[in-house]
Amino acid sequence: MQELLNIIRKRKSARIPFDSERPVTKEDLRQILEAGRWAPTAHNMQNFEIIIVDDKEVLGAIGGIKSTISETFIRENYQQLSFSEEELLRKKVGILSTMFPRAWRTPGYKPDKDTDSRRPIQTSPVMLIVVYDPGRRAPASEGDFLGIVSLGCVMENIWLMANSLGISFHVVSAIGTDPIEKKIKSILNIPDHLKIPFAFRLGYPVSPPAKYSRVRRDIGDFTHHNRFGNRYKDWGPAL
Ligand SMILES: Cc1cc2nc3c(=O)[nH]c(=O)nc-3n(C[C@H](O)[C@H](O)[C@H](O)COP(=O)(O)O)c2cc1C
């Protein structure tokens, strides 16, 4: 049990370049996909397809796509940022502002399609592009909420397995946004009616990643006892 908890706690995002000369082995990839295969999905729909991209030319085409940051992202990201380590440790949720380019953490910044609001999509020696069919929803699930949650379960299983094999992992959700999704679909020959919720970068960092604070609320901060608002605080010493 402790081993599982340690794997879960050590899972983390690697928003850094990966070594293009060090691929993920097929055996490791097989284990990662095996973990994904056994993820729980609503109604056991297994509502995902995964495109494994390791062809340099295809990766080059994906890396050639520039993503433009949206005003919505700038505004909503700003509202959730912490501007100092102390603020982050106090809030216990969110991300430190220094994770983003300066312009992106400036309220009222108007993204310009010719400046640093345009960035190439980061690639890696192997990328996993997740695809699902929004027309095949979990029964009676409005907006296919349950189907989308299921994709999150697949993500977590894959992420935990990758990290436990010593492989770094980065979610790239920009890939599922317009107009990038359209370009990726064209490169990968993905049928029009399918959607890309996110992609994963897998690999080994070129250099040791910079340390960053990973914060979480305490159990007592999100639990309620028998009635909402009745805080369940007494959880004893940290595990
Ligand atoms: C559904 C989902 C989408 C995410 N999209 C991105 C993304 O586009 N880029 C990114 O760098 N991290 C992305 N993340 C990673 C989160 O930002 C990260 O898990 C969170 O900040 C906690 O940090 P940790 O993974 O190091 O524990 C995503 C995570 C989830 C679950």
mmCIF file of C-alpha atoms and ligand atoms in Angstrom:
data_model
loop_
_atom_site.group_PDB
_atom_site.id
_atom_site.type_symbol
_atom_site.label_atom_id
_atom_site.label_comp_id
_atom_site.label_asym_id
_atom_site.label_seq_id
_atom_site.Cartn_x
_atom_site.Cartn_y
_atom_site.Cartn_z
ATOM 1 C CA MET A 1 0.000 0.000 0.000
ATOM 2 C CA GLN A 2 2.790 2.398 0.940
ATOM 3 C CA GLU A 3 4.475 1.635 -2.380
ATOM 4 C CA LEU A 4 1.330 2.598 -4.304
ATOM 5 C CA LEU A 5 0.972 5.813 -2.312
ATOM 6 C CA ASN A 6 4.606 6.676 -3.055
ATOM 7 C CA ILE A 7 4.124 6.129 -6.797
ATOM 8 C CA ILE A 8 1.025 8.350 -6.690
ATOM 9 C CA ARG A 9 2.812 11.061 -4.721
ATOM 10 C CA LYS A 10 5.904 11.028 -6.938
ATOM 11 C CA ARG A 11 3.937 11.387 -10.194
ATOM 12 C CA LYS A 12 4.639 14.813 -11.602
ATOM 13 C CA SER A 13 4.592 17.025 -14.663
ATOM 14 C CA ALA A 14 7.790 17.454 -16.675
ATOM 15 C CA ARG A 15 7.396 20.654 -18.722
ATOM 16 C CA ILE A 16 10.904 20.391 -20.128
ATOM 17 C CA PRO A 17 12.680 19.260 -23.297
ATOM 18 C CA PHE A 18 13.226 15.513 -23.631
ATOM 19 C CA ASP A 19 16.309 13.899 -25.166
ATOM 20 C CA SER A 20 15.549 13.222 -28.825
ATOM 21 C CA GLU A 21 18.264 10.533 -28.911
ATOM 22 C CA ARG A 22 16.790 8.520 -26.054
ATOM 23 C CA PRO A 23 13.570 6.852 -27.093
ATOM 24 C CA VAL A 24 11.164 5.028 -24.810
ATOM 25 C CA THR A 25 11.580 1.296 -25.398
ATOM 26 C CA LYS A 26 8.749 -0.674 -26.930
ATOM 27 C CA GLU A 27 8.565 -2.884 -23.816
ATOM 28 C CA ASP A 28 8.127 0.191 -21.573
ATOM 29 C CA LEU A 29 5.539 1.577 -23.966
ATOM 30 C CA ARG A 30 3.710 -1.734 -23.845
ATOM 31 C CA GLN A 31 3.540 -1.584 -20.048
ATOM 32 C CA ILE A 32 2.352 2.019 -20.163
ATOM 33 C CA LEU A 33 -0.409 1.134 -22.613
ATOM 34 C CA GLU A 34 -1.308 -1.949 -20.579
ATOM 35 C CA ALA A 35 -1.891 0.372 -17.604
ATOM 36 C CA GLY A 36 -4.063 2.582 -19.824
ATOM 37 C CA ARG A 37 -6.007 -0.427 -21.075
ATOM 38 C CA TRP A 38 -7.088 -1.315 -17.544
ATOM 39 C CA ALA A 39 -8.315 2.148 -16.630
ATOM 40 C CA PRO A 40 -11.914 2.315 -15.447
ATOM 41 C CA THR A 41 -14.261 3.943 -17.960
ATOM 42 C CA ALA A 42 -17.964 4.766 -17.621
ATOM 43 C CA HIS A 43 -20.060 1.801 -18.755
ATOM 44 C CA ASN A 44 -16.736 0.135 -19.610
ATOM 45 C CA MET A 45 -16.968 2.073 -22.878
ATOM 46 C CA GLN A 46 -13.180 2.178 -23.311
ATOM 47 C CA ASN A 47 -13.905 5.306 -25.257
ATOM 48 C CA PHE A 48 -10.372 6.038 -26.413
ATOM 49 C CA GLU A 49 -7.980 5.455 -29.258
ATOM 50 C CA ILE A 50 -4.318 6.303 -28.840
ATOM 51 C CA ILE A 51 -2.047 7.330 -31.689
ATOM 52 C CA ILE A 52 1.596 6.578 -30.938
ATOM 53 C CA VAL A 53 3.752 9.091 -32.766
ATOM 54 C CA ASP A 54 7.481 8.416 -32.935
ATOM 55 C CA ASP A 55 8.216 9.189 -36.589
ATOM 56 C CA LYS A 56 10.613 12.149 -36.702
ATOM 57 C CA GLU A 57 8.950 13.650 -39.730
ATOM 58 C CA VAL A 58 5.498 13.492 -38.175
ATOM 59 C CA LEU A 59 6.844 14.859 -34.883
ATOM 60 C CA GLY A 60 8.506 17.628 -36.876
ATOM 61 C CA ALA A 61 5.181 18.515 -38.489
ATOM 62 C CA ILE A 62 3.493 18.644 -35.063
ATOM 63 C CA GLY A 63 6.367 20.719 -33.654
ATOM 64 C CA GLY A 64 5.946 23.103 -36.567
ATOM 65 C CA ILE A 65 2.490 24.102 -35.374
ATOM 66 C CA LYS A 66 2.425 27.325 -33.410
ATOM 67 C CA SER A 67 -0.079 27.623 -30.591
ATOM 68 C CA THR A 68 -1.506 31.026 -29.837
ATOM 69 C CA ILE A 69 -2.464 31.773 -26.295
ATOM 70 C CA SER A 70 -6.027 33.006 -25.894
ATOM 71 C CA GLU A 71 -7.281 36.003 -23.948
ATOM 72 C CA THR A 72 -9.512 33.632 -21.989
ATOM 73 C CA PHE A 73 -6.486 31.601 -20.938
ATOM 74 C CA ILE A 74 -4.566 34.729 -19.924
ATOM 75 C CA ARG A 75 -7.487 35.981 -17.813
ATOM 76 C CA GLU A 76 -8.434 32.715 -16.138
ATOM 77 C CA ASN A 77 -4.825 31.622 -15.630
ATOM 78 C CA TYR A 78 -4.043 34.955 -13.944
ATOM 79 C CA GLN A 79 -6.906 34.474 -11.497
ATOM 80 C CA GLN A 80 -5.429 31.187 -10.318
ATOM 81 C CA LEU A 81 -1.730 31.991 -10.158
ATOM 82 C CA SER A 82 0.377 32.441 -7.046
ATOM 83 C CA PHE A 83 2.970 35.194 -7.328
ATOM 84 C CA SER A 84 5.346 33.958 -4.656
ATOM 85 C CA GLU A 85 6.382 30.650 -3.156
ATOM 86 C CA GLU A 86 4.800 31.753 0.156
ATOM 87 C CA GLU A 87 1.482 32.486 -1.526
ATOM 88 C CA LEU A 88 1.505 29.063 -3.208
ATOM 89 C CA LEU A 89 2.334 27.258 0.041
ATOM 90 C CA ARG A 90 -0.441 29.164 1.824
ATOM 91 C CA LYS A 91 -3.088 28.559 -0.857
ATOM 92 C CA LYS A 92 -2.057 24.916 -1.429
ATOM 93 C CA VAL A 93 -3.676 24.974 -4.897
ATOM 94 C CA GLY A 94 -2.647 26.305 -8.292
ATOM 95 C CA ILE A 95 0.623 27.047 -9.992
ATOM 96 C CA LEU A 96 3.467 29.501 -9.430
ATOM 97 C CA SER A 97 3.414 32.410 -11.885
ATOM 98 C CA THR A 98 7.037 31.918 -12.915
ATOM 99 C CA MET A 99 5.977 28.741 -14.748
ATOM 100 C CA PHE A 100 4.610 31.032 -17.475
ATOM 101 C CA PRO A 101 6.220 33.661 -19.726
ATOM 102 C CA ARG A 102 6.059 37.169 -18.235
ATOM 103 C CA ALA A 103 3.565 38.454 -20.784
ATOM 104 C CA TRP A 104 1.125 35.663 -19.947
ATOM 105 C CA ARG A 105 0.973 36.743 -16.306
ATOM 106 C CA THR A 106 0.204 40.347 -17.077
ATOM 107 C CA PRO A 107 -3.479 41.181 -16.598
ATOM 108 C CA GLY A 108 -5.014 42.725 -19.684
ATOM 109 C CA TYR A 109 -2.228 41.398 -21.928
ATOM 110 C CA LYS A 110 -3.563 41.133 -25.462
ATOM 111 C CA PRO A 111 -2.110 38.126 -27.225
ATOM 112 C CA ASP A 112 -0.559 39.082 -30.504
ATOM 113 C CA LYS A 113 -0.267 36.465 -33.194
ATOM 114 C CA ASP A 114 3.197 37.702 -34.161
ATOM 115 C CA THR A 115 4.881 37.792 -30.760
ATOM 116 C CA ASP A 116 5.678 35.577 -27.821
ATOM 117 C CA SER A 117 2.038 34.627 -27.469
ATOM 118 C CA ARG A 118 2.791 32.178 -30.298
ATOM 119 C CA ARG A 119 4.813 29.149 -29.280
ATOM 120 C CA PRO A 120 5.668 25.911 -31.081
ATOM 121 C CA ILE A 121 3.971 22.780 -29.774
ATOM 122 C CA GLN A 122 6.558 20.935 -27.680
ATOM 123 C CA THR A 123 7.184 17.399 -28.864
ATOM 124 C CA SER A 124 9.176 14.428 -27.530
ATOM 125 C CA PRO A 125 10.696 11.199 -28.928
ATOM 126 C CA VAL A 126 7.306 9.586 -28.500
ATOM 127 C CA MET A 127 3.964 11.297 -28.141
ATOM 128 C CA LEU A 128 0.660 9.672 -27.356
ATOM 129 C CA ILE A 129 -2.275 11.446 -28.928
ATOM 130 C CA VAL A 130 -5.568 10.500 -27.292
ATOM 131 C CA VAL A 131 -8.702 10.508 -29.434
ATOM 132 C CA TYR A 132 -12.342 9.869 -28.589
ATOM 133 C CA ASP A 133 -15.736 9.949 -30.238
ATOM 134 C CA PRO A 134 -17.966 12.622 -28.636
ATOM 135 C CA GLY A 135 -20.935 11.144 -30.498
ATOM 136 C CA ARG A 136 -20.718 7.930 -28.455
ATOM 137 C CA ARG A 137 -21.411 9.247 -24.998
ATOM 138 C CA ALA A 138 -21.778 7.340 -21.748
ATOM 139 C CA PRO A 139 -25.498 6.550 -21.418
ATOM 140 C CA ALA A 140 -27.542 9.646 -20.471
ATOM 141 C CA SER A 141 -24.383 11.537 -19.529
ATOM 142 C CA GLU A 142 -24.973 15.186 -20.339
ATOM 143 C CA GLY A 143 -22.098 16.657 -22.333
ATOM 144 C CA ASP A 144 -20.528 13.179 -22.075
ATOM 145 C CA PHE A 145 -19.227 14.264 -18.695
ATOM 146 C CA LEU A 146 -18.715 10.636 -17.627
ATOM 147 C CA GLY A 147 -16.941 9.769 -20.859
ATOM 148 C CA ILE A 148 -14.539 12.675 -20.395
ATOM 149 C CA VAL A 149 -13.875 11.728 -16.782
ATOM 150 C CA SER A 150 -13.054 8.250 -18.103
ATOM 151 C CA LEU A 151 -10.351 9.758 -20.319
ATOM 152 C CA GLY A 152 -8.894 11.288 -17.168
ATOM 153 C CA CYS A 153 -8.711 7.818 -15.631
ATOM 154 C CA VAL A 154 -6.792 6.605 -18.686
ATOM 155 C CA MET A 155 -4.447 9.590 -18.340
ATOM 156 C CA GLU A 156 -3.736 8.855 -14.696
ATOM 157 C CA ASN A 157 -3.048 5.151 -15.249
ATOM 158 C CA ILE A 158 -0.664 5.929 -18.101
ATOM 159 C CA TRP A 159 1.034 8.724 -16.168
ATOM 160 C CA LEU A 160 1.580 6.605 -13.050
ATOM 161 C CA MET A 161 3.025 3.741 -15.052
ATOM 162 C CA ALA A 162 5.320 6.019 -17.083
ATOM 163 C CA ASN A 163 6.667 7.768 -13.978
ATOM 164 C CA SER A 164 7.095 4.492 -12.117
ATOM 165 C CA LEU A 165 9.262 3.268 -15.025
ATOM 166 C CA GLY A 166 11.392 6.427 -14.673
ATOM 167 C CA ILE A 167 9.910 7.997 -17.813
ATOM 168 C CA SER A 168 9.018 11.678 -17.658
ATOM 169 C CA PHE A 169 5.568 12.778 -18.702
ATOM 170 C CA HIS A 170 3.886 16.003 -19.782
ATOM 171 C CA VAL A 171 0.238 16.596 -20.659
ATOM 172 C CA VAL A 172 -0.247 18.846 -23.668
ATOM 173 C CA SER A 173 -3.856 19.960 -23.733
ATOM 174 C CA ALA A 174 -3.265 22.805 -26.212
ATOM 175 C CA ILE A 175 -3.301 20.092 -28.863
ATOM 176 C CA GLY A 176 -7.043 19.649 -28.376
ATOM 177 C CA THR A 177 -7.875 23.310 -28.928
ATOM 178 C CA ASP A 178 -8.864 25.084 -32.094
ATOM 179 C CA PRO A 179 -7.173 25.575 -34.597
ATOM 180 C CA ILE A 180 -4.327 23.276 -33.469
ATOM 181 C CA GLU A 181 -6.593 20.244 -33.206
ATOM 182 C CA LYS A 182 -7.614 20.675 -36.838
ATOM 183 C CA LYS A 183 -3.984 20.777 -37.989
ATOM 184 C CA ILE A 184 -3.047 17.724 -35.896
ATOM 185 C CA LYS A 185 -6.047 15.834 -37.243
ATOM 186 C CA SER A 186 -4.923 16.576 -40.756
ATOM 187 C CA ILE A 187 -1.309 15.479 -40.050
ATOM 188 C CA LEU A 188 -2.417 12.252 -38.364
ATOM 189 C CA ASN A 189 -5.325 11.465 -40.644
ATOM 190 C CA ILE A 190 -7.818 11.495 -37.756
ATOM 191 C CA PRO A 191 -11.455 11.391 -38.919
ATOM 192 C CA ASP A 192 -13.337 14.656 -38.575
ATOM 193 C CA HIS A 193 -15.967 13.444 -36.104
ATOM 194 C CA LEU A 194 -13.362 12.462 -33.494
ATOM 195 C CA LYS A 195 -11.940 14.800 -30.861
ATOM 196 C CA ILE A 196 -8.510 15.101 -29.287
ATOM 197 C CA PRO A 197 -8.831 15.826 -25.562
ATOM 198 C CA PHE A 198 -5.059 15.945 -24.927
ATOM 199 C CA ALA A 199 -1.727 14.435 -25.839
ATOM 200 C CA PHE A 200 1.167 13.189 -23.732
ATOM 201 C CA ARG A 201 4.879 13.793 -24.158
ATOM 202 C CA LEU A 202 7.034 10.936 -22.901
ATOM 203 C CA GLY A 203 10.770 10.710 -22.593
ATOM 204 C CA TYR A 204 13.886 11.454 -20.610
ATOM 205 C CA PRO A 205 14.856 15.046 -19.760
ATOM 206 C CA VAL A 206 17.938 16.473 -21.475
ATOM 207 C CA SER A 207 19.061 17.963 -18.158
ATOM 208 C CA PRO A 208 17.812 17.605 -14.593
ATOM 209 C CA PRO A 209 14.492 19.428 -14.250
ATOM 210 C CA ALA A 210 14.334 22.565 -12.113
ATOM 211 C CA LYS A 211 12.680 21.884 -8.769
ATOM 212 C CA TYR A 212 9.230 23.327 -8.285
ATOM 213 C CA SER A 213 6.871 23.302 -5.333
ATOM 214 C CA ARG A 214 4.098 20.747 -5.645
ATOM 215 C CA VAL A 215 1.351 21.719 -3.252
ATOM 216 C CA ARG A 216 -1.804 19.933 -2.213
ATOM 217 C CA ARG A 217 -4.588 20.719 0.227
ATOM 218 C CA ASP A 218 -4.615 18.681 3.430
ATOM 219 C CA ILE A 219 -7.255 15.955 3.733
ATOM 220 C CA GLY A 220 -9.071 18.069 6.326
ATOM 221 C CA ASP A 221 -9.332 20.934 3.818
ATOM 222 C CA PHE A 222 -11.593 19.057 1.408
ATOM 223 C CA THR A 223 -13.475 16.576 3.577
ATOM 224 C CA HIS A 224 -16.846 17.137 5.210
ATOM 225 C CA HIS A 225 -18.427 14.862 7.776
ATOM 226 C CA ASN A 226 -21.993 13.699 7.213
ATOM 227 C CA ARG A 227 -23.093 17.206 6.180
ATOM 228 C CA PHE A 228 -21.500 19.600 3.698
ATOM 229 C CA GLY A 229 -19.656 22.300 5.625
ATOM 230 C CA ASN A 230 -19.129 20.100 8.671
ATOM 231 C CA ARG A 231 -15.358 19.936 8.356
ATOM 232 C CA TYR A 232 -13.749 16.560 8.978
ATOM 233 C CA LYS A 233 -10.460 17.841 10.351
ATOM 234 C CA ASP A 234 -9.044 15.241 12.686
ATOM 235 C CA TRP A 235 -6.846 13.131 10.408
ATOM 236 C CA GLY A 236 -3.816 12.700 12.659
ATOM 237 C CA PRO A 237 -0.152 13.131 11.662
ATOM 238 C CA ALA A 238 0.920 13.410 8.011
ATOM 239 C CA LEU A 239 1.365 10.067 6.231
HETATM 240 C C1 LIG B 1 -6.787 17.266 -17.584
HETATM 241 C C2 LIG B 1 -5.398 17.844 -17.378
HETATM 242 C C3 LIG B 1 -4.871 18.712 -18.308
HETATM 243 C C4 LIG B 1 -3.587 19.241 -18.133
HETATM 244 N N1 LIG B 1 -3.044 20.032 -19.107
HETATM 245 C C5 LIG B 1 -1.780 20.455 -18.976
HETATM 246 C C6 LIG B 1 -1.157 21.195 -20.021
HETATM 247 O O1 LIG B 1 -1.739 21.467 -21.066
HETATM 248 N N2 LIG B 1 0.124 21.619 -19.836
HETATM 249 C C7 LIG B 1 0.821 21.320 -18.686
HETATM 250 O O2 LIG B 1 1.976 21.706 -18.589
HETATM 251 N N3 LIG B 1 0.261 20.619 -17.693
HETATM 252 C C8 LIG B 1 -1.021 20.169 -17.813
HETATM 253 N N4 LIG B 1 -1.584 19.424 -16.817
HETATM 254 C C9 LIG B 1 -0.787 19.114 -15.606
HETATM 255 C C10 LIG B 1 -1.243 19.923 -14.390
HETATM 256 O O3 LIG B 1 -0.969 21.283 -14.568
HETATM 257 C C11 LIG B 1 -0.502 19.343 -13.183
HETATM 258 O O4 LIG B 1 -0.889 18.014 -13.016
HETATM 259 C C12 LIG B 1 -0.768 20.126 -11.906
HETATM 260 O O5 LIG B 1 -0.255 21.428 -12.002
HETATM 261 C C13 LIG B 1 -0.124 19.447 -10.700
HETATM 262 O O6 LIG B 1 1.270 19.312 -10.887
HETATM 263 P P1 LIG B 1 1.963 17.871 -10.873
HETATM 264 O O7 LIG B 1 1.474 17.117 -12.089
HETATM 265 O O8 LIG B 1 3.435 18.108 -10.970
HETATM 266 O O9 LIG B 1 1.547 17.187 -9.617
HETATM 267 C C14 LIG B 1 -2.844 18.887 -16.970
HETATM 268 C C15 LIG B 1 -3.395 18.011 -16.043
HETATM 269 C C16 LIG B 1 -4.639 17.468 -16.236
HETATM 270 C C17 LIG B 1 -5.184 16.483 -15.221
#
